[in-house]
C-alpha cells in the first residue's frame, strides 16, 4: 500500500494505492478506482475491495471524497453528488500520471452511493473502460422514494426546504447544521439494512473517527434533485457488473440500473442471503462479489 494525494476541483484528495504482489514499476498494470459510500472513508469497504482487486493483479486506488476523511474541503462531510462524480474523474486523472498504469485499461467500481456515482462518472468519462457496482444506492432516488422505493417523491420538497433554510441560517452566522446518514442507534433504524449500518459505522466492526456518517443539511439541496442514472440509457455503454444482496432493501436500485443501462455487456448478480451492508465486509459475501468483479475486470481491462 502507498499513501497518495492528488487534486480535484481545488481540493486535495487523500488516497491509498493498493499494489499487486510482486509489483514492479517497470511493468504496466490495469487499474481500478474504488469509491466509498456516502459517509464512508477509504479505510472501510472501498479499501477492502481495493485490497481484494490488488490481490488479483490490479493497481487499485481507494480515496476519500472531497470534504470527507483525510481530504480537504469545508464544510466537513459535504455530500455533493456533482463533486463526488468529479472526484472519480480526478482519481482517473491521477492514475494516468503513473508510468506503471496502462491508460487504456482503467476501470472503476463503487459501493452504495459510490456505485451510483461511478455509473454517473463513467457516462461522461470514457477513459473508464469497465464499471462495477456493489449494493448500488442512487442517493437522490432513495431520498425521494425511500430505502425500498415505495415512498412518495413529493416528500422531497420538505428536504429542499430544510436545505435552503440551513443555508440561510449559516449565511447569517449559524454553525453548519447536519443530518444523519446512518441512524444513531439500532432502535432508531427504520429497517434491517439501516440497523446493520449502525453496526457497521458505529461499532468496532468498521467505526472510524473520520467517518461520522452525517452530512450538512445543505447537501440535500443537490441530493434530493439528483438522479445518478439520468441518461444511462444513452451514455452508459461500457461493460458493467452489478452486484447486490438478494435480501437488500436497495436491490431495486441495482435492478433499475441493470434495466436502464445502454451497455450491451451488462450483468446483474444477486447474492443469496446478502444484505445491503453485508456486502461491505462480510467475508463470504465479499468473496462472492469478488468472484464476479475480479474476472469481469480481467476480461474488460
Short mmCIF file of C-alpha atoms in Angstrom, two decimals:
data_model
loop_
_atom_site.label_atom_id
_atom_site.label_comp_id
_atom_site.label_asym_id
_atom_site.label_seq_id
_atom_site.Cartn_x
_atom_site.Cartn_y
_atom_site.Cartn_z
CA UNK A 1 0.00 0.00 0.00
CA UNK A 2 1.07 3.54 -0.71
CA UNK A 3 -0.48 6.77 0.60
CA UNK A 4 -1.02 9.34 -2.16
CA UNK A 5 -2.54 12.79 -2.67
CA UNK A 6 -3.99 14.31 -5.84
CA UNK A 7 -6.05 17.38 -6.79
CA UNK A 8 -9.78 17.58 -7.51
CA UNK A 9 -11.58 20.84 -8.19
CA UNK A 10 -9.38 22.92 -5.93
CA UNK A 11 -9.30 20.35 -3.11
CA UNK A 12 -6.62 17.80 -2.27
CA UNK A 13 -7.79 14.21 -2.07
CA UNK A 14 -6.15 11.60 0.12
CA UNK A 15 -5.92 8.09 -1.27
CA UNK A 16 -4.26 4.73 -0.84
CA UNK A 17 -2.82 2.81 -3.77
CA UNK A 18 -3.14 -0.94 -3.30
CA UNK A 19 -0.44 -2.66 -5.36
CA UNK A 20 -0.30 -6.25 -6.64
CA UNK A 21 2.02 -8.85 -5.15
CA UNK A 22 5.38 -8.70 -6.87
CA UNK A 23 4.65 -5.16 -8.05
CA UNK A 24 7.26 -3.60 -10.33
CA UNK A 25 7.31 -0.05 -11.64
CA UNK A 26 8.78 -1.45 -14.85
CA UNK A 27 5.52 -3.23 -15.74
CA UNK A 28 2.17 -1.93 -17.00
CA UNK A 29 -0.94 -2.73 -14.95
CA UNK A 30 -4.66 -2.37 -15.33
CA UNK A 31 -6.09 -0.11 -12.62
CA UNK A 32 -9.41 0.33 -10.84
CA UNK A 33 -10.74 3.36 -8.94
CA UNK A 34 -12.72 2.31 -5.83
CA UNK A 35 -15.28 4.80 -4.47
CA UNK A 36 -16.70 4.71 -0.95
CA UNK A 37 -20.33 5.06 0.22
CA UNK A 38 -21.85 8.34 1.40
CA UNK A 39 -20.41 8.98 4.84
CA UNK A 40 -17.65 6.42 4.39
CA UNK A 41 -13.87 6.62 4.12
CA UNK A 42 -11.17 4.72 2.25
CA UNK A 43 -10.26 2.65 5.31
CA UNK A 44 -13.65 0.93 5.19
CA UNK A 45 -15.31 -1.05 2.40
CA UNK A 46 -13.76 0.72 -0.61
CA UNK A 47 -10.32 -0.04 0.78
CA UNK A 48 -11.31 -3.66 1.36
CA UNK A 49 -12.38 -4.09 -2.27
CA UNK A 50 -9.24 -2.27 -3.44
CA UNK A 51 -7.18 -4.74 -1.42
CA UNK A 52 -9.02 -7.69 -3.00
CA UNK A 53 -8.54 -6.25 -6.50
CA UNK A 54 -4.83 -5.77 -5.88
CA UNK A 55 -4.61 -9.41 -4.85
CA UNK A 56 -5.93 -10.25 -8.33
CA UNK A 57 -3.26 -8.22 -10.08
CA UNK A 58 -4.73 -4.73 -10.37
CA UNK A 59 -3.45 -1.39 -9.16
CA UNK A 60 -6.42 -0.24 -7.09
CA UNK A 61 -6.98 3.28 -5.76
CA UNK A 62 -9.28 3.93 -2.79
CA UNK A 63 -9.66 7.57 -1.81
CA UNK A 64 -11.58 9.94 0.45
CA UNK A 65 -14.06 12.20 -1.31
CA UNK A 66 -13.67 15.98 -1.21
CA UNK A 67 -14.73 17.37 2.20
CA UNK A 68 -14.50 13.90 3.76
CA UNK A 69 -11.98 11.68 5.53
CA UNK A 70 -8.41 12.95 5.14
CA UNK A 71 -9.25 15.01 2.04
CA UNK A 72 -9.58 18.78 2.20
CA UNK A 73 -12.68 20.95 1.94
CA UNK A 74 -15.24 22.86 4.00
CA UNK A 75 -17.85 22.33 5.30
CA UNK A 76 -16.76 18.93 6.51
CA UNK A 77 -18.72 15.90 5.30
CA UNK A 78 -20.40 17.81 2.44
CA UNK A 79 -22.10 15.25 0.16
CA UNK A 80 -22.44 16.98 -3.19
CA UNK A 81 -23.11 14.37 -5.92
CA UNK A 82 -21.58 16.51 -8.65
CA UNK A 83 -18.38 16.91 -6.66
CA UNK A 84 -18.34 13.18 -5.90
CA UNK A 85 -18.53 12.43 -9.63
CA UNK A 86 -15.74 14.90 -10.40
CA UNK A 87 -13.61 13.24 -7.70
CA UNK A 88 -13.83 9.93 -9.60
CA UNK A 89 -12.55 11.56 -12.78
CA UNK A 90 -9.81 13.26 -10.73
CA UNK A 91 -8.79 9.80 -9.48
CA UNK A 92 -8.62 8.64 -13.10
CA UNK A 93 -6.54 11.74 -13.91
CA UNK A 94 -4.11 10.72 -11.19
CA UNK A 95 -3.83 7.14 -12.42
CA UNK A 96 -2.93 8.37 -15.91
CA UNK A 97 0.14 10.10 -14.43
CA UNK A 98 1.57 6.81 -13.17
CA UNK A 99 4.01 5.24 -15.62
CA UNK A 100 3.09 1.74 -14.45
CA UNK A 101 -0.65 2.18 -15.17
CA UNK A 102 -1.91 1.38 -18.66
CA UNK A 103 -4.09 4.39 -19.55
CA UNK A 104 -6.23 2.21 -21.82
CA UNK A 105 -7.02 -0.26 -19.03
CA UNK A 106 -8.64 1.81 -16.28
CA UNK A 107 -11.91 0.73 -14.65
CA UNK A 108 -13.98 1.98 -11.75
CA UNK A 109 -16.19 0.47 -9.09
CA UNK A 110 -18.06 1.80 -6.10
CA UNK A 111 -20.09 0.68 -3.14
CA UNK A 112 -23.52 2.06 -2.15
CA UNK A 113 -23.73 5.72 -3.25
CA UNK A 114 -20.20 5.28 -4.59
CA UNK A 115 -21.54 2.71 -7.03
CA UNK A 116 -24.17 5.07 -8.40
CA UNK A 117 -21.66 7.91 -8.58
CA UNK A 118 -19.33 5.60 -10.51
CA UNK A 119 -22.03 4.81 -13.06
CA UNK A 120 -22.70 8.53 -13.45
CA UNK A 121 -18.99 9.32 -13.84
CA UNK A 122 -18.49 6.63 -16.46
CA UNK A 123 -21.15 8.15 -18.72
CA UNK A 124 -19.02 11.21 -19.34
CA UNK A 125 -15.54 9.86 -18.64
CA UNK A 126 -14.84 7.46 -21.48
CA UNK A 127 -11.43 6.67 -20.01
CA UNK A 128 -13.35 4.36 -17.65
CA UNK A 129 -13.46 1.16 -19.69
CA UNK A 130 -15.42 -1.06 -17.30
CA UNK A 131 -17.78 -0.37 -14.38
CA UNK A 132 -18.57 -2.35 -11.23
CA UNK A 133 -21.13 -1.63 -8.53
CA UNK A 134 -21.78 -3.27 -5.14
CA UNK A 135 -25.00 -2.52 -3.24
CA UNK A 136 -25.57 0.46 -5.55
CA UNK A 137 -27.55 3.31 -3.98
CA UNK A 138 -28.90 6.09 -6.19
CA UNK A 139 -28.95 8.55 -3.30
CA UNK A 140 -31.39 11.01 -4.87
CA UNK A 141 -33.86 8.25 -5.68
CA UNK A 142 -33.65 6.96 -2.10
CA UNK A 143 -34.36 10.41 -0.69
CA UNK A 144 -37.35 10.81 -3.00
CA UNK A 145 -38.72 7.27 -2.93
CA UNK A 146 -37.44 5.75 0.29
CA UNK A 147 -34.96 2.98 1.01
CA UNK A 148 -37.15 0.35 -0.62
CA UNK A 149 -38.55 2.54 -3.38
CA UNK A 150 -42.10 2.76 -2.02
CA UNK A 151 -42.07 6.39 -0.83
CA UNK A 152 -43.71 9.47 -2.32
CA UNK A 153 -41.37 11.62 -4.46
CA UNK A 154 -43.33 14.73 -3.42
CA UNK A 155 -41.84 14.33 0.07
CA UNK A 156 -38.61 15.64 -1.43
CA UNK A 157 -39.94 19.19 -1.20
CA UNK A 158 -39.57 19.11 2.59
CA UNK A 159 -35.91 18.13 2.19
CA UNK A 160 -35.33 21.09 -0.11
CA UNK A 161 -36.94 23.44 2.39
CA UNK A 162 -34.71 22.12 5.16
CA UNK A 163 -31.64 22.56 2.94
CA UNK A 164 -32.30 26.15 1.94
CA UNK A 165 -33.31 27.13 5.48
CA UNK A 166 -29.98 25.74 6.72
CA UNK A 167 -28.09 27.71 4.08
CA UNK A 168 -29.87 30.91 5.10
CA UNK A 169 -29.07 30.36 8.78
CA UNK A 170 -25.44 29.55 8.04
CA UNK A 171 -25.11 32.62 5.81
CA UNK A 172 -26.26 34.65 8.78
CA UNK A 173 -23.75 33.26 11.24
CA UNK A 174 -25.17 29.93 12.45
CA UNK A 175 -23.00 26.84 12.67
CA UNK A 176 -23.30 24.14 9.99
CA UNK A 177 -26.40 22.01 10.51
CA UNK A 178 -26.13 18.27 9.85
CA UNK A 179 -28.42 15.32 9.19
CA UNK A 180 -27.54 11.68 9.95
CA UNK A 181 -26.74 9.42 7.01
CA UNK A 182 -26.90 6.47 9.40
CA UNK A 183 -29.25 6.36 12.44
CA UNK A 184 -27.73 7.00 15.84
CA UNK A 185 -28.80 3.60 17.18
CA UNK A 186 -30.36 0.34 16.03
CA UNK A 187 -33.59 1.33 17.78
CA UNK A 188 -33.88 4.41 15.53
CA UNK A 189 -33.35 2.41 12.33
CA UNK A 190 -36.45 2.07 10.10
CA UNK A 191 -35.34 -1.21 8.52
CA UNK A 192 -32.90 -4.12 8.84
CA UNK A 193 -30.38 -2.67 6.39
CA UNK A 194 -30.02 0.59 8.31
CA UNK A 195 -29.88 -1.29 11.61
CA UNK A 196 -26.91 -3.16 10.17
CA UNK A 197 -25.48 0.17 9.00
CA UNK A 198 -25.42 1.22 12.68
CA UNK A 199 -23.41 -1.92 13.44
CA UNK A 200 -21.01 -1.17 10.60
CA UNK A 201 -20.42 2.55 11.12
CA UNK A 202 -20.98 2.98 14.86
CA UNK A 203 -19.33 -0.10 16.40
CA UNK A 204 -15.82 -1.58 16.22
CA UNK A 205 -16.95 -3.57 13.15
CA UNK A 206 -15.82 -0.66 10.91
CA UNK A 207 -16.06 2.50 13.01
CA UNK A 208 -13.65 5.27 12.01
CA UNK A 209 -13.33 8.69 13.63
CA UNK A 210 -13.21 10.31 10.19
CA UNK A 211 -16.49 8.64 9.21
CA UNK A 212 -19.23 10.20 11.39
CA UNK A 213 -21.96 9.21 8.88
CA UNK A 214 -23.54 12.62 8.73
CA UNK A 215 -23.73 15.38 6.12
CA UNK A 216 -24.56 19.09 6.14
CA UNK A 217 -28.27 19.74 5.63
CA UNK A 218 -27.33 21.94 2.68
CA UNK A 219 -26.28 18.72 0.86
CA UNK A 220 -29.96 17.89 0.45
CA UNK A 221 -30.31 20.77 -2.00
CA UNK A 222 -28.30 18.81 -4.57
CA UNK A 223 -29.09 15.28 -3.43
CA UNK A 224 -32.89 15.49 -3.46
CA UNK A 225 -32.92 16.63 -7.09
CA UNK A 226 -30.19 14.25 -8.28
CA UNK A 227 -30.56 11.09 -10.37
CA UNK A 228 -27.29 9.22 -10.83
CA UNK A 229 -28.89 7.16 -13.59
CA UNK A 230 -30.17 10.04 -15.72
CA UNK A 231 -29.23 9.23 -19.35
CA UNK A 232 -27.64 5.84 -18.56
CA UNK A 233 -29.92 4.52 -21.30
CA UNK A 234 -27.90 6.64 -23.75
CA UNK A 235 -24.39 7.13 -22.37
CA UNK A 236 -23.58 4.18 -20.09
CA UNK A 237 -22.25 1.92 -22.83
CA UNK A 238 -19.23 0.41 -21.07
CA UNK A 239 -19.38 -3.17 -19.78
CA UNK A 240 -20.89 -3.22 -16.30
CA UNK A 241 -21.02 -5.78 -13.50
CA UNK A 242 -23.70 -5.06 -10.91
CA UNK A 243 -23.69 -6.94 -7.58
CA UNK A 244 -26.43 -6.65 -4.96
CA UNK A 245 -27.72 -8.57 -1.99
CA UNK A 246 -30.83 -10.59 -2.78
CA UNK A 247 -32.25 -9.55 0.60
CA UNK A 248 -31.21 -5.89 0.39
CA UNK A 249 -33.91 -3.25 0.58
CA UNK A 250 -31.98 -1.39 -2.12
CA UNK A 251 -31.99 -4.32 -4.54
CA UNK A 252 -34.46 -2.37 -6.69
CA UNK A 253 -31.79 0.23 -7.46
CA UNK A 254 -29.37 -2.32 -8.88
CA UNK A 255 -32.21 -3.83 -10.90
CA UNK A 256 -33.11 -0.34 -12.13
CA UNK A 257 -29.52 0.30 -13.25
CA UNK A 258 -29.39 -3.07 -14.99
CA UNK A 259 -32.64 -2.38 -16.81
CA UNK A 260 -31.75 1.16 -17.85
CA UNK A 261 -28.06 0.94 -18.77
CA UNK A 262 -27.32 1.13 -22.51
CA UNK A 263 -24.43 -1.32 -22.23
CA UNK A 264 -24.72 -4.41 -24.42
CA UNK A 265 -22.47 -6.21 -21.95
CA UNK A 266 -24.19 -5.89 -18.60
CA UNK A 267 -24.55 -8.36 -15.78
CA UNK A 268 -26.57 -8.39 -12.56
CA UNK A 269 -25.61 -10.82 -9.81
CA UNK A 270 -27.85 -11.14 -6.76
CA UNK A 271 -26.02 -12.66 -3.79
CA UNK A 272 -28.31 -15.15 -2.00
CA UNK A 273 -28.89 -14.07 1.60
CA UNK A 274 -26.91 -10.88 1.03
CA UNK A 275 -27.95 -7.65 2.72
CA UNK A 276 -27.02 -4.14 1.61
CA UNK A 277 -24.38 -3.66 4.32
CA UNK A 278 -23.31 -7.30 4.44
CA UNK A 279 -21.64 -6.88 1.07
CA UNK A 280 -19.44 -4.17 2.60
CA UNK A 281 -17.34 -6.54 4.67
CA UNK A 282 -18.75 -9.99 5.46
CA UNK A 283 -16.07 -12.37 4.16
CA UNK A 284 -18.35 -14.84 2.39
CA UNK A 285 -20.40 -12.08 0.73
CA UNK A 286 -17.34 -10.07 -0.33
CA UNK A 287 -15.82 -13.28 -1.72
CA UNK A 288 -18.91 -13.90 -3.85
CA UNK A 289 -18.93 -10.31 -5.08
CA UNK A 290 -15.24 -10.56 -5.98
CA UNK A 291 -15.88 -13.86 -7.76
CA UNK A 292 -17.86 -11.75 -10.23
CA UNK A 293 -15.90 -8.48 -10.17
CA UNK A 294 -12.40 -9.96 -10.45
CA UNK A 295 -12.99 -11.97 -13.63
CA UNK A 296 -15.11 -9.14 -15.03
CA UNK A 297 -12.34 -6.58 -14.73
CA UNK A 298 -9.75 -9.06 -16.01
CA UNK A 299 -11.86 -9.65 -19.11
CA UNK A 300 -12.54 -5.99 -19.88
CA UNK A 301 -9.34 -4.23 -18.80
#
